[in-house]
Coordinates of C-alpha atoms in Angstrom, one line a residue:
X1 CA -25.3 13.2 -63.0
X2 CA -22.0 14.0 -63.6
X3 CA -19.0 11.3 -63.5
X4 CA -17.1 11.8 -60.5
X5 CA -13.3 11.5 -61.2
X6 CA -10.5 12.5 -59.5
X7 CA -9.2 15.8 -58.1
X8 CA -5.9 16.7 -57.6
X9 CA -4.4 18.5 -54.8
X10 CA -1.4 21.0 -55.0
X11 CA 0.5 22.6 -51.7
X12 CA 1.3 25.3 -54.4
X13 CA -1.5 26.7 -55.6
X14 CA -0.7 28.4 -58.9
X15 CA -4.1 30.0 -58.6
X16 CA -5.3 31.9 -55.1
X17 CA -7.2 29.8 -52.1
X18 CA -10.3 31.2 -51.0
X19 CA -9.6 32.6 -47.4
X20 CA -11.9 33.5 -44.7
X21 CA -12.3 33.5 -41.2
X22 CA -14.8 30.7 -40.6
X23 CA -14.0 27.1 -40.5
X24 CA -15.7 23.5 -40.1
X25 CA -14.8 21.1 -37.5
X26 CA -14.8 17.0 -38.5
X27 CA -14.4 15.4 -35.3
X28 CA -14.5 12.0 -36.2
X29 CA -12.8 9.8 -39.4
X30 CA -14.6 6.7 -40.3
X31 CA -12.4 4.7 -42.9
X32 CA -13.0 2.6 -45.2
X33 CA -11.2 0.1 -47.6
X34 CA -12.0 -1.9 -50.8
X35 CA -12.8 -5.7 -50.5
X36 CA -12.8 -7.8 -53.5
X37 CA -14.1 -11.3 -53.7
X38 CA -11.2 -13.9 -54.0
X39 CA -11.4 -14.8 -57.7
X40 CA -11.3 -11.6 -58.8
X41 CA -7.6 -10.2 -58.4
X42 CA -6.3 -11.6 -61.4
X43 CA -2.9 -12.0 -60.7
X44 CA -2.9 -9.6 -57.6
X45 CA -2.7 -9.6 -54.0
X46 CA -5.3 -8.0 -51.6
X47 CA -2.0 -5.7 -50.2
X48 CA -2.4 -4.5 -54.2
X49 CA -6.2 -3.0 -53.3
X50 CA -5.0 -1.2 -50.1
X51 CA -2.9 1.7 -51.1
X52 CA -5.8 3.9 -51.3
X53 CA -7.8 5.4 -48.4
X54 CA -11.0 6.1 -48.3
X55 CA -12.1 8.4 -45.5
X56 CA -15.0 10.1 -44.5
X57 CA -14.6 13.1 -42.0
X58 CA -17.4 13.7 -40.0
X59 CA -18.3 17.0 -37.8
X60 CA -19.9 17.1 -34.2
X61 CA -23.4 17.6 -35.4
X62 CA -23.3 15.0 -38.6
X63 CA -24.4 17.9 -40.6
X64 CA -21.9 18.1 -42.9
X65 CA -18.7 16.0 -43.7
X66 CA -15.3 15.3 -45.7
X67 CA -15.0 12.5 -48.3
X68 CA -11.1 12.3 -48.7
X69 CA -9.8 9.5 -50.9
X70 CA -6.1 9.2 -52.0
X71 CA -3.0 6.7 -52.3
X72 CA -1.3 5.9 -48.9
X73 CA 1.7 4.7 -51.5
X74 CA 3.8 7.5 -52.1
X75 CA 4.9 5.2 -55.5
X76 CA 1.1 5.2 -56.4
X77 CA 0.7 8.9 -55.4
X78 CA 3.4 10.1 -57.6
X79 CA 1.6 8.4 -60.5
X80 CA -2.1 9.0 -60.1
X81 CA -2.2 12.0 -58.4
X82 CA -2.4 13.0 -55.3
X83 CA -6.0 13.1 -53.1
X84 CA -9.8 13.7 -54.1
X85 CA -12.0 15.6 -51.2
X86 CA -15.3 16.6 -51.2
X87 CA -17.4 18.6 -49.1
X88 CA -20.8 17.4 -48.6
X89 CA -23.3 19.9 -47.2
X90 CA -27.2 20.6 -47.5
X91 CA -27.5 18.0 -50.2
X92 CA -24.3 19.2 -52.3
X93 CA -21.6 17.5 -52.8
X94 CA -18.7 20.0 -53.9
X95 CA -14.8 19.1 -54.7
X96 CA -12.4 21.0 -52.6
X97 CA -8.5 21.5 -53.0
X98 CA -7.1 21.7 -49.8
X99 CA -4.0 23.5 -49.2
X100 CA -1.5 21.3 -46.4
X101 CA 0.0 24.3 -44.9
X102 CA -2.9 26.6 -44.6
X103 CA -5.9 24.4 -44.3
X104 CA -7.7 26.7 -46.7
X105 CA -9.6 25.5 -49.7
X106 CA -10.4 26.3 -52.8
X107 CA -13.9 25.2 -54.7
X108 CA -15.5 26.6 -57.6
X109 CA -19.4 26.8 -57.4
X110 CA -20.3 25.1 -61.0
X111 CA -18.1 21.9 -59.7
X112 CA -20.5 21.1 -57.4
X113 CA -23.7 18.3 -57.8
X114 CA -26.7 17.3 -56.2
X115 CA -26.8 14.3 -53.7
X116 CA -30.3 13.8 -54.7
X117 CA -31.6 15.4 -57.7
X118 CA -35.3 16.9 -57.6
X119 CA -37.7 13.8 -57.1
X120 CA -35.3 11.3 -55.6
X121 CA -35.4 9.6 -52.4
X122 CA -33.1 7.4 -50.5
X123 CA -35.4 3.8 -50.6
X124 CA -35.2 0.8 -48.4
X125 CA -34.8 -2.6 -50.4
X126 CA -36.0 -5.9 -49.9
X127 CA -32.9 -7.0 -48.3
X128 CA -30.6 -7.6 -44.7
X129 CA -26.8 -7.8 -44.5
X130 CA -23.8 -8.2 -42.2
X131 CA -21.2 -6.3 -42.6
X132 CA -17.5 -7.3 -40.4
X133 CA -20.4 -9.0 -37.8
X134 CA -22.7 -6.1 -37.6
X135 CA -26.4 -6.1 -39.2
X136 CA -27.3 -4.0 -41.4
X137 CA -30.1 -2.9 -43.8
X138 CA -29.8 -2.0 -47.8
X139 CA -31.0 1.1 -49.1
X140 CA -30.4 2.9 -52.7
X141 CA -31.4 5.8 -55.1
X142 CA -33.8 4.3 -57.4
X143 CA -34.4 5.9 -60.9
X144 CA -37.4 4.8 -61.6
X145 CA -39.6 5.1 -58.0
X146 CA -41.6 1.3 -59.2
X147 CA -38.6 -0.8 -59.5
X148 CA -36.0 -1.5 -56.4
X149 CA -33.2 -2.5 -59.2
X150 CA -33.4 0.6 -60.7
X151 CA -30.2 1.6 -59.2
X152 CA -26.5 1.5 -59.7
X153 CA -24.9 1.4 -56.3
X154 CA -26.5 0.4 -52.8
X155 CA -25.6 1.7 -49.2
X156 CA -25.7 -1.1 -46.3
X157 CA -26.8 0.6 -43.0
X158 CA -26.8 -0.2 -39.4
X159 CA -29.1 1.8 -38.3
X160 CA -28.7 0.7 -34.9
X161 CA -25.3 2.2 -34.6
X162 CA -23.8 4.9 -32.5
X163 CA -21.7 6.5 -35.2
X164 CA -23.6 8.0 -37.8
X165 CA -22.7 9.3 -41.1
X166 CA -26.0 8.7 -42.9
X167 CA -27.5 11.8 -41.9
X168 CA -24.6 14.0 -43.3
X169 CA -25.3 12.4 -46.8
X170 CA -28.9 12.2 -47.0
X171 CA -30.1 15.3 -45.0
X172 CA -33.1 15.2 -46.1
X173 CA -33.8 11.1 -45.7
X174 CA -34.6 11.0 -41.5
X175 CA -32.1 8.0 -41.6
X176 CA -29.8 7.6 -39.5
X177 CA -26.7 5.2 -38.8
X178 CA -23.5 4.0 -40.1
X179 CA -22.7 2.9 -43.5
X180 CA -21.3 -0.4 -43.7
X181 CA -20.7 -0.9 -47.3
X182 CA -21.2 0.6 -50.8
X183 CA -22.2 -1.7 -53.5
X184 CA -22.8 -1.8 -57.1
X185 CA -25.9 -3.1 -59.0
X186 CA -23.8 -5.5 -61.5
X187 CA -21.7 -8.6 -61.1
X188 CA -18.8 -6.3 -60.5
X189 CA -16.4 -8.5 -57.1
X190 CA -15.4 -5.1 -55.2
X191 CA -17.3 -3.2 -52.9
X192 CA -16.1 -0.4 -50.6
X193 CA -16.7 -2.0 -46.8
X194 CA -16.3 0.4 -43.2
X195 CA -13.3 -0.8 -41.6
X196 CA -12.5 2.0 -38.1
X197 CA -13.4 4.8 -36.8
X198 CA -11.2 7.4 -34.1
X199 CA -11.8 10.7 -32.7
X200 CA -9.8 13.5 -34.6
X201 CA -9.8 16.9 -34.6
X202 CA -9.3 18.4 -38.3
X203 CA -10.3 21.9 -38.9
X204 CA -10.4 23.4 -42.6
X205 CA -11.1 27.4 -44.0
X206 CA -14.8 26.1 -44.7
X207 CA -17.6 28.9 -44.9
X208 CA -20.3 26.7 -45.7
X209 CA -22.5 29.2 -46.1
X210 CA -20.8 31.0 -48.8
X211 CA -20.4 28.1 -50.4
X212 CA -24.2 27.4 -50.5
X213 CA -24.8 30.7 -51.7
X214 CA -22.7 30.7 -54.6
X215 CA -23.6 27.6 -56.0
X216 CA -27.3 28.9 -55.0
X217 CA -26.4 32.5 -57.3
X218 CA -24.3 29.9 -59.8
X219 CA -27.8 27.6 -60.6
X220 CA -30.0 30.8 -60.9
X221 CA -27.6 32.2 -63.6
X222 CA -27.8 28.8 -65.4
X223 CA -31.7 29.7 -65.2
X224 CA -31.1 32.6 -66.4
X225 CA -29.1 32.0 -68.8
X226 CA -31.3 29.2 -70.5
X227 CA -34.7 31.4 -70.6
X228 CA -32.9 34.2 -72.3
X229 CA -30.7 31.8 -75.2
X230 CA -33.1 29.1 -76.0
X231 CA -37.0 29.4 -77.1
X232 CA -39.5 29.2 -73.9
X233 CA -40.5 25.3 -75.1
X234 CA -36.9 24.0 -74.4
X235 CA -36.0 26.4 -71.7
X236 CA -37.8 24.2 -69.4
X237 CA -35.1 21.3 -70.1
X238 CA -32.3 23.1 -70.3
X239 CA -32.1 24.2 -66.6
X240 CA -31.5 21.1 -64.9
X241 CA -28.7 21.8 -62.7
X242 CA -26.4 18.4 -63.6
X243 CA -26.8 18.8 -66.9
X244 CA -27.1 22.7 -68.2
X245 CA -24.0 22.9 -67.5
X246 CA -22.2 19.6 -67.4
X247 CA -22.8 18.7 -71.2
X248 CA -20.2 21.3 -72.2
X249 CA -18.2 20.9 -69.0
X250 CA -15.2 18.6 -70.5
X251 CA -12.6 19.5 -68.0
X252 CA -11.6 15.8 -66.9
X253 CA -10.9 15.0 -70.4
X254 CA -8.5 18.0 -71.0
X255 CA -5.2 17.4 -70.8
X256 CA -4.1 20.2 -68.3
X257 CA -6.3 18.5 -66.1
X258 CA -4.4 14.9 -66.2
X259 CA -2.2 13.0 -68.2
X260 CA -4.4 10.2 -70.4
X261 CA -2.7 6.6 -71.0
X262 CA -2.9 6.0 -74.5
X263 CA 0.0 4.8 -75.7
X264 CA 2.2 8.0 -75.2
X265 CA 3.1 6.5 -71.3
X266 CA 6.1 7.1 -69.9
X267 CA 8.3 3.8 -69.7
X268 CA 10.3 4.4 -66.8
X269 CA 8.1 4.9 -63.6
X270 CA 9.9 6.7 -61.6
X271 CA 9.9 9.7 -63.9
X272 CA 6.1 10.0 -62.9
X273 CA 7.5 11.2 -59.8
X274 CA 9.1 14.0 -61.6
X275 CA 5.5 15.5 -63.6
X276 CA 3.2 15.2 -60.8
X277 CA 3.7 18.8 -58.8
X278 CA 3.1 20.2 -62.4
X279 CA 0.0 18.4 -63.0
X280 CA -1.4 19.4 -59.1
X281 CA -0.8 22.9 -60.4
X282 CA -2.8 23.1 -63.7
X283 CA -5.1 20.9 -62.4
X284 CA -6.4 23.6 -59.7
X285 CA -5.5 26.7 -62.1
X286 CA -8.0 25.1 -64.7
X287 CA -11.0 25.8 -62.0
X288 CA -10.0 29.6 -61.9
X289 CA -9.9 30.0 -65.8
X290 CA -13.1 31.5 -68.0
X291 CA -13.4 28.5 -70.4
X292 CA -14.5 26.5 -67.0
X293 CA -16.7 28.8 -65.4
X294 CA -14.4 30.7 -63.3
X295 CA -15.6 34.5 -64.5
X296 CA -14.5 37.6 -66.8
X297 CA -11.9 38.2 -64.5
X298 CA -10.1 34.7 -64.3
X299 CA -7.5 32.9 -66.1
X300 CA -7.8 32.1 -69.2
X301 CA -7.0 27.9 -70.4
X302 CA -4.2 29.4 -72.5
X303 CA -2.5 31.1 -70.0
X304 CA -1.9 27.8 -68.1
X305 CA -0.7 26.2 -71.5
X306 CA 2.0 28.7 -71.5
X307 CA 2.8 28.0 -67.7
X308 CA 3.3 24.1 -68.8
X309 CA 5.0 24.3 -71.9
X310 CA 7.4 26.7 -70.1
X311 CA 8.0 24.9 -66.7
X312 CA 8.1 21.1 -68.2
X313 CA 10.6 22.7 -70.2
X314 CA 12.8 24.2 -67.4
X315 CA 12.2 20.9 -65.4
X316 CA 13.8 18.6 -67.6
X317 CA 16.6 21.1 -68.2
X318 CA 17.0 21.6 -64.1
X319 CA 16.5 17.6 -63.6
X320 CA 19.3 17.0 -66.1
X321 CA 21.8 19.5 -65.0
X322 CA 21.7 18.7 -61.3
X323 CA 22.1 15.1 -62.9
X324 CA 19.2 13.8 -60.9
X325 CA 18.3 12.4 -63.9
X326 CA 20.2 10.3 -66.7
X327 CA 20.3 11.0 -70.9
X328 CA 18.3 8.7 -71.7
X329 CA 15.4 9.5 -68.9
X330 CA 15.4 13.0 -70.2
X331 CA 14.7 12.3 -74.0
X332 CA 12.2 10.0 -72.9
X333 CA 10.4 13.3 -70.2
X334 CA 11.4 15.7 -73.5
X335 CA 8.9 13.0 -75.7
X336 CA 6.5 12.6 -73.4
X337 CA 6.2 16.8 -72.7
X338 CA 6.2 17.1 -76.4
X339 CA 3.0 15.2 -77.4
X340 CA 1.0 16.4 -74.5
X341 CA 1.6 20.0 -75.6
X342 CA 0.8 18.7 -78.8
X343 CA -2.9 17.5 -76.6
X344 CA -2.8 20.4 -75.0
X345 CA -2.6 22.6 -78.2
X346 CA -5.4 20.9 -80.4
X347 CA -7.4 20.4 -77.1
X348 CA -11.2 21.9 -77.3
X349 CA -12.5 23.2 -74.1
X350 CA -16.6 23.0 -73.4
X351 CA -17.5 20.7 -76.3
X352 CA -20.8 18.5 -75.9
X353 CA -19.9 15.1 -74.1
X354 CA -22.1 12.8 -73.3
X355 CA -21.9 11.8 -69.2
X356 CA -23.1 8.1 -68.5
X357 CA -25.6 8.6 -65.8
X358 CA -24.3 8.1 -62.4
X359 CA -25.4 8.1 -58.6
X360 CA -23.7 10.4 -55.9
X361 CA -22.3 7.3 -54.6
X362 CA -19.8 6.5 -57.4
X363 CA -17.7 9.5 -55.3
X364 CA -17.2 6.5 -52.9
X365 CA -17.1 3.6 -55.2
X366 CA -13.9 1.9 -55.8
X367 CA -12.2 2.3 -59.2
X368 CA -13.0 0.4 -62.0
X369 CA -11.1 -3.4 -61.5
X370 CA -9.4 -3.2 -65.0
X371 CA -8.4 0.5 -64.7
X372 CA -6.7 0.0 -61.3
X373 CA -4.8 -3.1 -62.3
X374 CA -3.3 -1.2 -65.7
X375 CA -1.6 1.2 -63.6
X376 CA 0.6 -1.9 -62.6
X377 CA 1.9 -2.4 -65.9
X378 CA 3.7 1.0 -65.6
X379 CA 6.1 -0.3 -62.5
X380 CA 9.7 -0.6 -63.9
X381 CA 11.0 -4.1 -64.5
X382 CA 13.9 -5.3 -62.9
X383 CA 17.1 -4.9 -65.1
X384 CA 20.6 -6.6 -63.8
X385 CA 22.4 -3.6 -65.3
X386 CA 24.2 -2.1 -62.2
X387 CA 27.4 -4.3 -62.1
X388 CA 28.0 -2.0 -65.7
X389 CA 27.9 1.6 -63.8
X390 CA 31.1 3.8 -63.5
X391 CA 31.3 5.5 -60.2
X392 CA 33.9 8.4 -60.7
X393 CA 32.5 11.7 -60.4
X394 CA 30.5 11.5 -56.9
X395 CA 26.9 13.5 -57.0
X396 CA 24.6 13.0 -54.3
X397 CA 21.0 14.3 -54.4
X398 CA 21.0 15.0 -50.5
X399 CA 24.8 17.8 -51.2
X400 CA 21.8 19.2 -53.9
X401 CA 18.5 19.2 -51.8
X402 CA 20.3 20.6 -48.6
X403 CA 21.6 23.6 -50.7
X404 CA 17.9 24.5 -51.5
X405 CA 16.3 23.5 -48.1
X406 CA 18.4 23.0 -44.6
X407 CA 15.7 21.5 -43.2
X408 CA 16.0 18.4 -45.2
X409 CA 18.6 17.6 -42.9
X410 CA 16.9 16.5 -40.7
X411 CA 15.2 13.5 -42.8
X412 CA 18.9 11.5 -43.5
X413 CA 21.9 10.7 -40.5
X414 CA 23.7 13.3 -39.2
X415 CA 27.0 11.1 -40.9
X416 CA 25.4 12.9 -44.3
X417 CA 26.6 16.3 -43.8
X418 CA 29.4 17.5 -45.6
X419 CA 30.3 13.7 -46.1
X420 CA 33.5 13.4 -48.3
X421 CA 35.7 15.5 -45.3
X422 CA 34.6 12.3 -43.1
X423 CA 35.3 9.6 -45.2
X424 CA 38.4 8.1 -43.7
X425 CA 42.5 8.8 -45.3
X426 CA 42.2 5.3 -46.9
X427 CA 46.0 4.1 -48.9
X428 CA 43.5 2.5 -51.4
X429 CA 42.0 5.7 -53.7
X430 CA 39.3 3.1 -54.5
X431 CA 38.4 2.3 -51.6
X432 CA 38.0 6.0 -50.6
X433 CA 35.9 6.1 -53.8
X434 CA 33.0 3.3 -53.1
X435 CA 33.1 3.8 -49.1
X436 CA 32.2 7.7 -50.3
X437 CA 29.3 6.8 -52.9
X438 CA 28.1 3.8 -50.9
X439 CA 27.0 5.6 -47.6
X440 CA 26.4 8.8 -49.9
X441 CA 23.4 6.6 -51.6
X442 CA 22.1 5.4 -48.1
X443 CA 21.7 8.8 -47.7
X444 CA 19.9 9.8 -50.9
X445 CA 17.4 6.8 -49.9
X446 CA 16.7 8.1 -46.7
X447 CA 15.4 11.1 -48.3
X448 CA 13.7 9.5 -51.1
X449 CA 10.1 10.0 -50.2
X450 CA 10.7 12.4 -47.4
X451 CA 11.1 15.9 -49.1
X452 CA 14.4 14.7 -51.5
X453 CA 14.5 14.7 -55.3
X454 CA 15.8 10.9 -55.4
X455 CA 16.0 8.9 -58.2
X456 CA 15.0 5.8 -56.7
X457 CA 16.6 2.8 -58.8
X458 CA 19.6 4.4 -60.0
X459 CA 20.0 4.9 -56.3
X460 CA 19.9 1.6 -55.6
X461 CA 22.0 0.1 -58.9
X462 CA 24.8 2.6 -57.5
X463 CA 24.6 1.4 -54.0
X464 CA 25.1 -2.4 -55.0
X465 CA 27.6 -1.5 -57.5
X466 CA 29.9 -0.1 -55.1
X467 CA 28.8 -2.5 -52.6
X468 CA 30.2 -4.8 -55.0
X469 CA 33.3 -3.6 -55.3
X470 CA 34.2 -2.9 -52.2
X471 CA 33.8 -6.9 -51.5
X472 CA 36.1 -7.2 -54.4
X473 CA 38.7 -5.4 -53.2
X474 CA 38.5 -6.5 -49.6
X475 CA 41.1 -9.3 -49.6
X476 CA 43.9 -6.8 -51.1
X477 CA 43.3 -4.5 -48.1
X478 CA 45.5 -3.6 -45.9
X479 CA 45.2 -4.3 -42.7
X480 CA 44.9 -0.5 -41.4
X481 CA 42.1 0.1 -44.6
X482 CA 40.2 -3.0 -43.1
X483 CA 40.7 -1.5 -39.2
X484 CA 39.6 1.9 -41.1
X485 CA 37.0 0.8 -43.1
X486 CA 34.9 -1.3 -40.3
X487 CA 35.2 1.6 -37.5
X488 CA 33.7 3.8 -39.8
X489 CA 30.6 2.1 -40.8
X490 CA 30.3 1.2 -37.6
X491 CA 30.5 4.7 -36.0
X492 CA 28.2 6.2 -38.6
X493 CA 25.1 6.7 -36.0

């Protein structure tokens, strides 16, 4: 079965979102969080574990449900992407983008993968749990039917409970109950452990039935397909669902897809901040394009080489000139776009790969320990470098954002808007100087996460820098700059 990675979500899709005029209900969200044993963080705090949620949407009839797992860190999210969901339904588990304005989605029907493939059964093991005080019993999918170890992750169920998400999973297994925990077969410390449940009421564009029909029309074409290219004696093997088409399926590794770490990382964070959108872009155009199943009439994989090479282009020019970001952070973007349109380029879609054979459940498994803590190394160290910045020419990412979108007002103080006239007739120009870029940078951080293009640290460095001086030059004051100076920040809000 196919290796379940990570699908990221755009709010604009470069590609269309399937509309129609039915939709599922999830009524409840159970959620879930990853729990390590206490030797195992290596350095790191539990708080380090907890920036991603793990949810699982249920609807009123625990038919059919919602895994949704992404970063609750908007730091994280900027880096790794944005938010995986997938649509479970009649024993097919099938990844959806979801657009945030609309609530539509968009799927492609060769994505999707078997819960349980032909022959397998959800088996009860030799052994009890308790799980945050409630009892619980351990099943898993066993590969080979005569041994209960034959199995790479395990489900711990009260089957006892009210709430039940079981049924939604396993259709097709009569159990019922709530799953307490997911847990691998190995030595591995981490396991993914229920943690609360509430009543919500999330609707999405969801016609489950079309969906089952063309992934039903997509397997029969595999059939199809295999009888009519390969010799009647190998025919037979080639239509397994999972792996007709998978073997050739290398979309995770392509580079439009995400951006690998292998040595050509960028070493300021925050500029992951800035390559993100475009990456939530390509990532759901490369589902619509022919090399990936999406038909005659899609896209095709170059077409959304051209759309990167030309937009991480225009970004870095449009970062730079609106001076949101600094010389040096744009030839280190401009190196960093070069050699993955250099990935890009030599790049081979549908070539063989060989898929280690999974469960279902790795969908909710918790990322491999060692992967998770590398994307810690890309945080930017602290550098004592402010006291060396010149504030003389004054720009402020909120004058930029609110001439794009007036609605971003509404994020920062009311003090923000058109700030230099209010900045009070100071004798000492100085003065006038840091009191404008000080509160100016409060500003910018207010909007930093919340809809502004802010860059975070140099926001900071600027606002202690003038902080600074401003405390330098308060004992020269005069005593109508002092009287000016404290009514002001004062009367801000």
């Amino acid at each position: 079965m196919k290796k379940i990675v990570c699908l990221a979500v755009s709010l604009t899709a470069f590609a269309g979102f399937a509309q129609n005029n039915k939709s599922v209900e999830f009524t409840k969200k159970l959620s879930y969080k990853i729990e390590m044993a206490e030797d195992s963080y290596k350095g790191f705090s539990e708080s380090d574990y907890s920036n991603i949620n793990y949810d699982h949407y249920l609807d009123k009839n625990n038919k059919e449900s919602l895994l949704s797992f992404y970063y609750n860190d908007a730091s994280a999210a900027s880096y790794g992407g944005s938010e995986s969901n997938f649509f479970v339904s009649k024993n097919w588990m099938i990844p959806l983008s979801v657009s945030g304005i609309s609530k539509s989605v968009n799927y492609t029907p060769y994505s999707a993968f078997k819960v349980l493939n032909d022959g397998q059964s959800v088996t009860k093991l030799d052994r009890k749990g308790t799980i945050g005080g409630k009892n619980c019993q351990y099943y898993a999918i066993l590969r080979d039917i005569d041994n209960k170890e034959s199995y790479d992750y395990c489900f711990c169920i009260d089957e006892s409970n009210k709430i039940n998400n079981v049924e939604s999973v396993f259709p097709d297994s009569k159990l019922k109950g709530l799953i307490l925990s997911v847990e691998y077969n190995t030595e591995t410390s981490y396991k993914l452990v229920y943690k609360s449940s509430q009543d919500v009421n999330v609707k999405l564009d969801i016609e489950s039935d079309k969906i089952s029909a063309d992934i039903k029309e997509y397997q029969e074409s595999l059939k199809l397909e295999a009888y009519t290219d390969y010799p009647v004696d190998v025919a037979e093997a080639a239509v397994e669902p999972d792996t007709a088409y998978g073997d050739y399926s290398n979309i995770y590794s392509d580079p439009l897809y995400s951006y690998n770490y292998d040595g050509n990382e960028l070493k300021d964070y925050s500029l992951y901040t800035y390559i993100s959108p475009i990456y939530s872009i390509t990532t759901t155009s490369l589902y619509n394009t022919k090399e990936y199943g999406g038909g005659e009439s899609a896209l095709n994989r170059d077409q959304i080489a051209s759309f990167y090479k030309k937009e991480t282009k225009s970004l870095v020019k449009n970062l730079k000139s609106a001076k949101i970001i600094t010389a040096d952070q744009k030839k280190e973007l401009d190196q960093f776009f070069k050699a993955q349109n250099e990935k890009i380029k030599n790049f081979v879609p549908n070539q063989p790969i060989d898929y280690t054979e999974t469960e279902v459940v790795e969908a909710w498994a918790a990322p491999d320990t060692a992967d998770y803590i590398d994307t810690y190394d890309y945080y930017t160290k602290y550098q004592s470098n402010y006291q060396d910045i010149a504030v003389n020419d004054i720009d402020l990412a909120y004058d930029i954002d609110v001439k794009d979108n007036e609605q971003i007002k509404q994020y920062a103080p009311d003090y923000c808007d058109n700030l230099k006239s209010k900045i009070p007739n100071f004798q000492n120009k100085s003065l006038s100087t840091h009191v404008h870029n000080l509160t100016g940078q409060i500003c910018d951080l207010y909007l930093y996460n919340n809809g502004g293009n802010v860059g975070y640290f140099e926001t900071i460095n600027s606002m202690r820098k003038s902080y600074l001086e401003i405390e330098k030059l308060r004992n020269t004051l005069s005593q109508k700059d002092q009287k000016l100076l404290l009514e002001f920040i004062k009367n801000l809000d």
